[in-house]
Tab-separated table of C-alpha atoms in Angstrom:
chain	number	residue	atom	x	y	z
A	1	MET	CA	25.420	-14.946	47.397
A	2	ASN	CA	23.146	-12.401	45.682
A	3	ARG	CA	20.705	-12.275	48.573
A	4	PHE	CA	18.676	-9.320	47.314
A	5	SER	CA	17.902	-11.026	44.005
A	6	ILE	CA	17.021	-14.272	45.773
A	7	TYR	CA	14.658	-12.407	48.088
A	8	LEU	CA	13.027	-10.799	45.037
A	9	LEU	CA	12.531	-14.252	43.533
A	10	ALA	CA	10.962	-15.342	46.841
A	11	LEU	CA	8.612	-12.338	46.778
A	12	GLY	CA	7.487	-13.408	43.306
A	13	ALA	CA	6.839	-16.898	44.705
A	14	PHE	CA	4.798	-15.313	47.495
A	15	VAL	CA	2.571	-13.523	44.971
A	16	SER	CA	2.159	-16.726	42.949
A	17	GLY	CA	1.194	-18.696	46.044
A	18	THR	CA	-1.281	-16.045	47.162
A	19	ALA	CA	-2.977	-16.118	43.746
A	20	GLU	CA	-3.333	-19.893	44.060
A	21	PHE	CA	-4.567	-20.213	47.627
A	22	VAL	CA	-6.564	-17.020	48.275
A	23	VAL	CA	-9.570	-18.421	46.379
A	24	SER	CA	-10.106	-20.928	49.197
A	25	GLY	CA	-10.747	-18.072	51.618
A	26	ILE	CA	-13.192	-16.206	49.338
A	27	LEU	CA	-14.895	-19.153	47.629
A	28	GLU	CA	-18.282	-18.461	49.201
A	29	ILE	CA	-18.091	-14.783	48.206
A	30	ILE	CA	-17.285	-15.697	44.596
A	31	SER	CA	-20.117	-18.245	44.582
A	32	LYS	CA	-22.652	-15.607	45.668
A	33	ASP	CA	-21.252	-12.932	43.364
A	34	PHE	CA	-21.550	-15.055	40.223
A	35	GLN	CA	-24.598	-16.945	41.503
A	36	VAL	CA	-23.016	-20.350	40.926
A	37	PRO	CA	-23.081	-23.389	43.235
A	38	ILE	CA	-20.213	-23.624	45.727
A	39	SER	CA	-19.259	-26.945	44.137
A	40	LEU	CA	-18.776	-25.212	40.773
A	41	ALA	CA	-16.841	-22.370	42.370
A	42	GLY	CA	-14.608	-25.017	43.918
A	43	GLN	CA	-13.487	-26.017	40.440
A	44	LEU	CA	-11.438	-22.802	40.415
A	45	VAL	CA	-9.056	-24.693	42.699
A	46	THR	CA	-9.033	-27.820	40.531
A	47	ILE	CA	-8.417	-25.987	37.248
A	48	TYR	CA	-5.588	-24.044	38.865
A	49	SER	CA	-3.806	-27.187	40.046
A	50	LEU	CA	-4.061	-28.877	36.658
A	51	SER	CA	-3.002	-25.752	34.732
A	52	TYR	CA	-0.139	-25.178	37.162
A	53	ALA	CA	1.137	-28.674	36.461
A	54	LEU	CA	0.932	-28.008	32.716
A	55	GLY	CA	2.797	-24.723	33.078
A	56	ALA	CA	5.466	-26.208	35.313
A	57	LEU	CA	6.060	-29.096	32.917
A	58	GLY	CA	5.002	-28.198	29.385
A	59	LEU	CA	6.046	-24.555	29.295
A	60	VAL	CA	9.359	-25.220	31.016
A	61	MET	CA	10.221	-27.876	28.436
A	62	LEU	CA	9.093	-25.672	25.526
A	63	THR	CA	11.165	-22.712	26.707
A	64	ALA	CA	14.211	-24.630	27.984
A	65	LYS	CA	16.531	-23.396	25.219
A	66	PHE	CA	15.691	-19.706	25.637
A	67	GLU	CA	17.625	-17.276	27.829
A	68	ARG	CA	16.162	-17.745	31.312
A	69	LYS	CA	15.936	-14.118	32.405
A	70	LYS	CA	13.681	-13.301	29.463
A	71	VAL	CA	11.469	-16.316	30.114
A	72	LEU	CA	11.237	-15.446	33.816
A	73	LEU	CA	10.219	-11.866	33.059
A	74	TYR	CA	7.741	-12.896	30.358
A	75	SER	CA	6.133	-15.327	32.800
A	76	MET	CA	5.635	-12.411	35.190
A	77	VAL	CA	4.138	-10.236	32.440
A	78	THR	CA	1.691	-13.046	31.682
A	79	PHE	CA	0.919	-13.377	35.401
A	80	ILE	CA	0.078	-9.661	35.533
A	81	ALA	CA	-2.210	-10.129	32.525
A	82	GLY	CA	-3.938	-13.035	34.292
A	83	SER	CA	-4.419	-10.906	37.413
A	84	MET	CA	-5.985	-8.107	35.371
A	85	ILE	CA	-8.325	-10.568	33.648
A	86	ALA	CA	-9.462	-11.691	37.108
A	87	PHE	CA	-9.877	-8.058	38.188
A	88	PHE	CA	-12.120	-7.282	35.209
A	89	SER	CA	-13.961	-10.628	35.243
A	90	SER	CA	-17.666	-9.965	34.809
A	91	HIS	CA	-18.735	-13.598	34.571
A	92	PHE	CA	-17.567	-16.908	35.992
A	93	GLY	CA	-16.124	-18.212	32.713
A	94	LEU	CA	-13.746	-15.248	32.489
A	95	LEU	CA	-12.566	-15.807	36.055
A	96	MET	CA	-11.980	-19.478	35.237
A	97	PHE	CA	-9.892	-18.418	32.216
A	98	SER	CA	-7.865	-16.066	34.416
A	99	ARG	CA	-7.070	-18.996	36.723
A	100	ILE	CA	-5.616	-20.925	33.776
A	101	VAL	CA	-3.420	-17.956	32.768
A	102	LEU	CA	-2.290	-17.346	36.366
A	103	ALA	CA	-1.547	-21.019	37.010
A	104	MET	CA	0.450	-21.687	33.853
A	105	SER	CA	2.556	-18.545	34.223
A	106	GLY	CA	2.945	-19.172	37.967
A	107	GLY	CA	4.079	-22.762	37.423
A	108	LEU	CA	6.661	-21.620	34.876
A	109	TYR	CA	7.864	-18.859	37.203
A	110	ILE	CA	8.307	-21.097	40.250
A	111	VAL	CA	10.455	-23.657	38.418
A	112	ILE	CA	12.721	-21.027	36.834
A	113	ALA	CA	12.930	-18.955	40.032
A	114	THR	CA	13.961	-21.977	42.118
A	115	ASN	CA	16.709	-22.910	39.671
A	116	TYR	CA	17.759	-19.259	39.363
A	117	ALA	CA	18.171	-19.014	43.133
A	118	ALA	CA	20.400	-22.099	43.157
A	119	ARG	CA	22.523	-20.665	40.338
A	120	LEU	CA	22.907	-17.317	42.113
A	121	ALA	CA	24.285	-19.010	45.240
A	122	PRO	CA	27.676	-20.679	45.847
A	123	PRO	CA	27.570	-24.513	45.970
A	124	ALA	CA	27.575	-24.627	49.769
A	125	LYS	CA	24.517	-22.354	49.934
A	126	GLN	CA	22.380	-23.692	47.094
A	127	GLY	CA	19.983	-25.543	49.382
A	128	ASN	CA	19.474	-22.426	51.455
A	129	ALA	CA	18.830	-20.312	48.341
A	130	MET	CA	16.213	-22.749	47.023
A	131	ALA	CA	14.609	-22.880	50.461
A	132	THR	CA	14.280	-19.087	50.423
A	133	VAL	CA	12.147	-19.212	47.267
A	134	ILE	CA	10.075	-22.061	48.717
A	135	THR	CA	9.651	-20.012	51.897
A	136	GLY	CA	8.166	-17.189	49.842
A	137	PHE	CA	5.585	-19.630	48.516
A	138	THR	CA	4.911	-20.966	52.023
A	139	VAL	CA	4.455	-17.475	53.491
A	140	SER	CA	1.536	-16.968	51.103
A	141	LEU	CA	-0.396	-19.505	53.186
A	142	ILE	CA	0.417	-17.661	56.424
A	143	LEU	CA	0.118	-14.043	55.294
A	144	GLY	CA	-1.197	-13.773	51.743
A	145	VAL	CA	-4.400	-15.787	52.157
A	146	PRO	CA	-5.542	-14.194	55.458
A	147	VAL	CA	-4.806	-10.665	54.168
A	148	GLY	CA	-6.566	-11.392	50.877
A	149	THR	CA	-9.590	-12.737	52.726
A	150	LEU	CA	-9.582	-9.627	54.933
A	151	VAL	CA	-9.509	-7.391	51.847
A	152	ALA	CA	-12.527	-9.244	50.459
A	153	ALA	CA	-14.402	-8.524	53.678
A	154	TYR	CA	-14.157	-4.741	53.178
A	155	MET	CA	-14.105	-4.280	49.394
A	156	ASP	CA	-14.763	-6.118	46.134
A	157	TRP	CA	-12.721	-9.345	46.078
A	158	ARG	CA	-11.428	-8.429	42.605
A	159	TYR	CA	-9.149	-5.802	44.161
A	160	ILE	CA	-7.049	-8.664	45.529
A	161	TYR	CA	-5.934	-9.383	41.977
A	162	LEU	CA	-5.270	-5.717	41.255
A	163	MET	CA	-2.954	-5.675	44.278
A	164	LEU	CA	-1.242	-8.864	43.116
A	165	ALA	CA	-0.691	-7.320	39.679
A	166	ALA	CA	0.824	-4.188	41.256
A	167	VAL	CA	3.239	-6.147	43.475
A	168	THR	CA	4.220	-8.396	40.559
A	169	LEU	CA	4.970	-5.348	38.403
A	170	ILE	CA	7.303	-3.948	41.087
A	171	VAL	CA	9.096	-7.290	41.436
A	172	LEU	CA	9.328	-7.560	37.643
A	173	LEU	CA	11.028	-4.165	37.318
A	174	LEU	CA	13.480	-4.933	40.135
A	175	LEU	CA	14.368	-8.378	38.759
A	176	ALA	CA	14.889	-6.890	35.305
A	177	ARG	CA	17.403	-4.521	36.886
A	178	PHE	CA	19.245	-6.775	39.321
A	179	ILE	CA	19.360	-10.416	38.195
A	180	PRO	CA	22.000	-11.469	35.654
A	181	ARG	CA	21.326	-13.205	32.373
A	182	LEU	CA	21.239	-16.981	32.491
A	183	GLU	CA	21.616	-19.089	29.396
A	184	GLY	CA	19.017	-21.715	28.606
A	185	GLU	CA	19.648	-25.417	28.728
A	186	LYS	CA	20.796	-27.337	25.699
A	187	PRO	CA	17.659	-28.532	23.865
A	188	ILE	CA	16.865	-32.181	24.548
A	189	PRO	CA	14.751	-34.063	21.975
A	190	LEU	CA	11.491	-35.442	23.360
A	191	LYS	CA	12.724	-38.985	22.719
A	192	HIS	CA	15.749	-38.381	24.950
A	193	GLN	CA	13.608	-36.671	27.584
A	194	LEU	CA	11.442	-39.769	27.824
A	195	LEU	CA	14.572	-41.871	28.202
A	196	PHE	CA	15.938	-39.636	30.908
A	197	ILE	CA	12.794	-39.937	33.057
A	198	ARG	CA	13.166	-43.715	32.929
A	199	ASP	CA	16.028	-43.270	35.374
A	200	ARG	CA	14.853	-45.362	38.337
A	201	ARG	CA	16.396	-42.899	40.800
A	202	LEU	CA	14.146	-40.179	39.398
A	203	ILE	CA	11.084	-42.367	38.978
A	204	SER	CA	11.214	-43.436	42.626
A	205	GLY	CA	12.019	-39.846	43.605
A	206	PHE	CA	8.977	-38.545	41.726
A	207	LEU	CA	6.865	-41.270	43.359
A	208	THR	CA	8.091	-39.861	46.672
A	209	THR	CA	6.754	-36.449	45.687
A	210	VAL	CA	3.312	-37.843	44.826
A	211	CYS	CA	3.001	-39.898	48.029
A	212	TRP	CA	4.366	-37.060	50.192
A	213	ILE	CA	1.982	-34.366	48.972
A	214	LEU	CA	-0.940	-36.807	48.691
A	215	GLY	CA	-0.619	-37.750	52.353
A	216	TYR	CA	-0.186	-34.113	53.378
A	217	THR	CA	-3.120	-32.811	51.301
A	218	MET	CA	-5.522	-35.547	52.445
A	219	VAL	CA	-5.268	-34.207	55.985
A	220	PHE	CA	-4.705	-30.509	55.272
A	221	ALA	CA	-7.704	-30.169	52.940
A	222	TYR	CA	-10.043	-31.503	55.643
A	223	ILE	CA	-8.284	-30.222	58.756
A	224	ALA	CA	-11.141	-27.828	59.625
A	225	PRO	CA	-13.896	-30.495	59.815
A	226	LEU	CA	-11.463	-32.852	61.583
A	227	LEU	CA	-10.702	-30.308	64.323
A	228	SER	CA	-14.282	-29.100	64.683
A	229	ALA	CA	-15.708	-32.629	64.889
A	230	PHE	CA	-13.184	-34.296	67.195
A	231	ALA	CA	-11.412	-31.451	69.012
A	232	GLY	CA	-14.551	-29.331	69.320
A	233	PHE	CA	-12.720	-26.316	67.903
A	234	SER	CA	-14.595	-23.135	67.023
A	235	ILE	CA	-13.811	-21.303	63.783
A	236	GLU	CA	-11.460	-19.062	65.775
A	237	MET	CA	-9.554	-22.045	67.155
A	238	VAL	CA	-9.375	-23.610	63.698
A	239	SER	CA	-7.849	-20.345	62.443
A	240	ILE	CA	-5.297	-20.380	65.260
A	241	SER	CA	-4.470	-24.003	64.437
A	242	LEU	CA	-3.948	-23.201	60.757
A	243	LEU	CA	-1.763	-20.244	61.694
A	244	THR	CA	0.291	-22.523	63.949
A	245	LEU	CA	0.664	-25.050	61.144
A	246	GLY	CA	1.655	-22.304	58.708
A	247	VAL	CA	4.264	-20.756	60.996
A	248	PHE	CA	5.956	-24.100	61.558
A	249	ALA	CA	5.742	-24.890	57.847
A	250	LEU	CA	7.694	-21.674	57.323
A	251	ILE	CA	10.236	-22.743	59.932
A	252	GLY	CA	10.498	-26.154	58.283
A	253	SER	CA	11.127	-24.757	54.804
A	254	ARG	CA	13.923	-22.540	56.135
A	255	PHE	CA	15.411	-25.357	58.227
A	256	GLY	CA	15.282	-27.695	55.225
A	257	GLY	CA	17.634	-25.433	53.293
A	258	TYR	CA	20.045	-25.255	56.223
A	259	ALA	CA	19.869	-29.004	56.851
A	260	VAL	CA	20.522	-30.072	53.254
A	261	ASP	CA	23.578	-27.805	53.074
A	262	LYS	CA	24.905	-29.129	56.400
A	263	TRP	CA	23.883	-32.815	56.396
A	264	GLY	CA	22.985	-33.583	52.794
A	265	PRO	CA	19.682	-34.640	51.207
A	266	VAL	CA	19.708	-38.317	52.267
A	267	ARG	CA	19.740	-37.664	55.985
A	268	THR	CA	17.460	-34.610	55.783
A	269	ILE	CA	14.757	-36.266	53.654
A	270	SER	CA	14.797	-39.564	55.540
A	271	ILE	CA	14.432	-37.939	58.960
A	272	SER	CA	11.822	-35.383	57.894
A	273	LEU	CA	9.615	-38.000	56.206
A	274	SER	CA	9.851	-40.280	59.232
A	275	ILE	CA	8.785	-37.489	61.593
A	276	HIS	CA	6.048	-36.447	59.140
A	277	ALA	CA	4.563	-39.952	59.186
A	278	MET	CA	4.839	-40.136	62.983
A	279	ALA	CA	3.024	-36.807	63.376
A	280	LEU	CA	0.082	-37.908	61.233
A	281	PHE	CA	-0.239	-41.220	63.095
A	282	LEU	CA	-0.027	-39.281	66.359
A	283	LEU	CA	-2.779	-36.864	65.285
A	284	THR	CA	-5.285	-39.740	65.397
A	285	PHE	CA	-4.730	-39.925	69.181
A	286	THR	CA	-4.074	-36.261	70.057
A	287	VAL	CA	-7.019	-34.795	68.121
A	288	THR	CA	-9.214	-34.706	71.223
A	289	SER	CA	-6.717	-32.579	73.172
A	290	THR	CA	-6.204	-28.877	72.458
A	291	ILE	CA	-2.569	-28.867	73.559
A	292	GLY	CA	-1.968	-32.219	71.878
A	293	VAL	CA	-3.381	-30.989	68.577
A	294	LEU	CA	-1.322	-27.794	68.571
A	295	LEU	CA	1.899	-29.630	69.407
A	296	THR	CA	1.209	-32.233	66.738
A	297	LEU	CA	0.512	-29.517	64.147
A	298	MET	CA	3.822	-27.868	65.014
A	299	ILE	CA	5.726	-31.103	64.412
A	300	TRP	CA	3.717	-31.894	61.286
A	301	GLY	CA	4.189	-28.488	59.643
A	302	ALA	CA	7.924	-28.347	60.337
A	303	ALA	CA	8.639	-31.914	59.205
A	304	ALA	CA	6.487	-31.724	56.063
A	305	TRP	CA	8.139	-28.616	54.658
A	306	THR	CA	11.679	-29.525	55.693
A	307	THR	CA	11.441	-32.206	53.001
A	308	THR	CA	10.761	-29.812	50.105
A	309	PRO	CA	14.074	-27.944	49.580
A	310	ALA	CA	16.057	-31.096	50.369
A	311	LYS	CA	14.134	-33.097	47.772
A	312	GLN	CA	14.562	-30.434	45.098
A	313	PHE	CA	18.285	-30.216	45.843
A	314	TYR	CA	18.533	-33.999	45.502
A	315	PHE	CA	16.755	-34.009	42.137
A	316	ILE	CA	19.066	-31.321	40.757
A	317	SER	CA	22.098	-33.300	41.949
A	318	LEU	CA	20.859	-36.299	39.939
A	319	LYS	CA	20.547	-34.327	36.678
A	320	PRO	CA	22.705	-31.178	36.999
A	321	GLN	CA	22.703	-30.693	33.209
A	322	THR	CA	18.900	-30.271	33.052
A	323	PRO	CA	17.819	-28.923	36.458
A	324	GLU	CA	14.719	-27.055	35.284
A	325	ILE	CA	13.247	-30.042	33.453
A	326	VAL	CA	13.720	-32.197	36.556
A	327	LEU	CA	12.143	-29.537	38.776
A	328	SER	CA	9.287	-29.102	36.306
A	329	PHE	CA	8.395	-32.804	36.501
A	330	ASN	CA	8.555	-32.629	40.283
A	331	THR	CA	6.340	-29.516	40.439
A	332	ALA	CA	3.810	-30.954	37.979
A	333	LEU	CA	3.552	-34.222	39.908
A	334	MET	CA	3.231	-32.277	43.146
A	335	ASN	CA	0.117	-30.533	41.844
A	336	ILE	CA	-1.297	-33.795	40.512
A	337	GLY	CA	-0.679	-35.321	43.948
A	338	MET	CA	-2.510	-32.411	45.585
A	339	THR	CA	-5.511	-32.985	43.309
A	340	LEU	CA	-5.503	-36.717	44.096
A	341	GLY	CA	-5.098	-36.062	47.819
A	342	ALA	CA	-8.084	-33.731	47.968
A	343	GLY	CA	-10.183	-36.174	45.917
A	344	LEU	CA	-9.274	-39.265	47.925
A	345	GLY	CA	-9.716	-37.361	51.152
A	346	GLY	CA	-13.227	-36.466	50.048
A	347	LEU	CA	-14.038	-40.120	49.380
A	348	VAL	CA	-12.749	-41.200	52.800
A	349	THR	CA	-14.733	-38.419	54.467
A	350	GLU	CA	-17.937	-39.289	52.590
A	351	TYR	CA	-17.860	-43.051	53.060
A	352	SER	CA	-16.041	-43.352	56.377
A	353	SER	CA	-14.834	-40.942	59.053
A	354	VAL	CA	-12.667	-37.837	58.664
A	355	LEU	CA	-10.616	-39.209	61.585
A	356	HIS	CA	-9.219	-41.945	59.340
A	357	LEU	CA	-7.504	-39.361	57.130
A	358	SER	CA	-4.645	-38.825	59.563
A	359	TRP	CA	-3.463	-42.441	59.770
A	360	ILE	CA	-4.028	-42.985	56.027
A	361	GLY	CA	-1.908	-39.881	55.427
A	362	GLY	CA	0.755	-41.399	57.687
A	363	VAL	CA	0.769	-44.563	55.571
A	364	MET	CA	1.309	-42.433	52.452
A	365	GLU	CA	4.304	-40.766	54.111
A	366	LEU	CA	5.788	-44.186	54.872
A	367	ALA	CA	5.280	-45.063	51.191
A	368	ALA	CA	7.131	-41.871	50.292
A	369	LEU	CA	9.957	-42.876	52.645
A	370	ALA	CA	10.176	-46.321	51.031
A	371	ALA	CA	10.278	-44.773	47.543
A	372	ILE	CA	13.034	-42.280	48.355
A	373	SER	CA	15.044	-44.977	50.155
A	374	TYR	CA	14.988	-47.012	46.939
A	375	SER	CA	16.143	-43.932	45.029
A	376	PHE	CA	19.025	-43.413	47.452
A	377	ARG	CA	20.116	-47.064	47.149
A	378	SER	CA	19.936	-46.895	43.362
A	379	ASN	CA	22.006	-43.721	43.383
A	380	ASN	CA	24.662	-45.344	45.554
A	381	LYS	CA	24.853	-48.197	43.045
A	382	GLY	CA	25.401	-45.675	40.251
A	383	ALA	CA	22.095	-46.424	38.495
């Protein structure tokens, strides 16, 4: 297995993830800098999610026939351009435009990089290789966002994007040197693509993705007010809790790759979703206990991100001839699910209690389990 190249792909995923999530940590700074309401600044997150979905789906489909190494490298060049636009942004509209460029190029990169990693690994290690790229993305939550926020505390926040551009350029040059060429997929007419997504195994699998990330995001997006209101956590304790969740998410994403290679996707996904649902139901009762909260967050983070590499491996196994198109649909729907989760979570918080988010999230995970179980049964029947 070409481990060095796979680690480079993971580093690129780390940069992409940092560009996406770091805004959450510096939102108030951006709001004051451009003198815009915090609610308007928050749309930087929304526009990124929607543009990411478009890049992961539309651009992947448009470039499917082209040699993959070139597309991967061009996506990184575009990402560098987006970072420099953000660095030189003098007004809010320009920063918003940079988010669109970063998201679309980042979405394209992640899909190609994940498939590239699988192709660089032997069959018995493909799940592990995909998990490595996903881990790079996950680490951005643990390391990239806190470091970026720290940078913004001591210098202009725009320098975060200059640093991201510099790291991306280094990764670009190394990937250009070390990864092999990879031919594009045979072009599939749009009519046939629409037929292929009618596959009930995929439809139910994609529904799993939406329910899974919706349930996760509903709780994650409002975890700070939940912990401060019911656990009495200070901002320092909330930070420790998020770090705990992030570390175990990292462990889960690595374990997911190992588990799918050893036990297969059916067992790995079924168990991880079940534990995920249990953890969210449990959080409703443990939220008033410091130790209980931390233990629940550990279980939640590990279970939630164990699902990801196993699910992607399963999707590729369903359509091995067109892996990138399948992954692009999954990635696009994941971002749509995140947008829906944050929106629905806001409605629950406004009209009810933030405490209800945890058990509602658990119900969504059970829906995800039901959907993937249907997909597994359909697959066994040869549908």
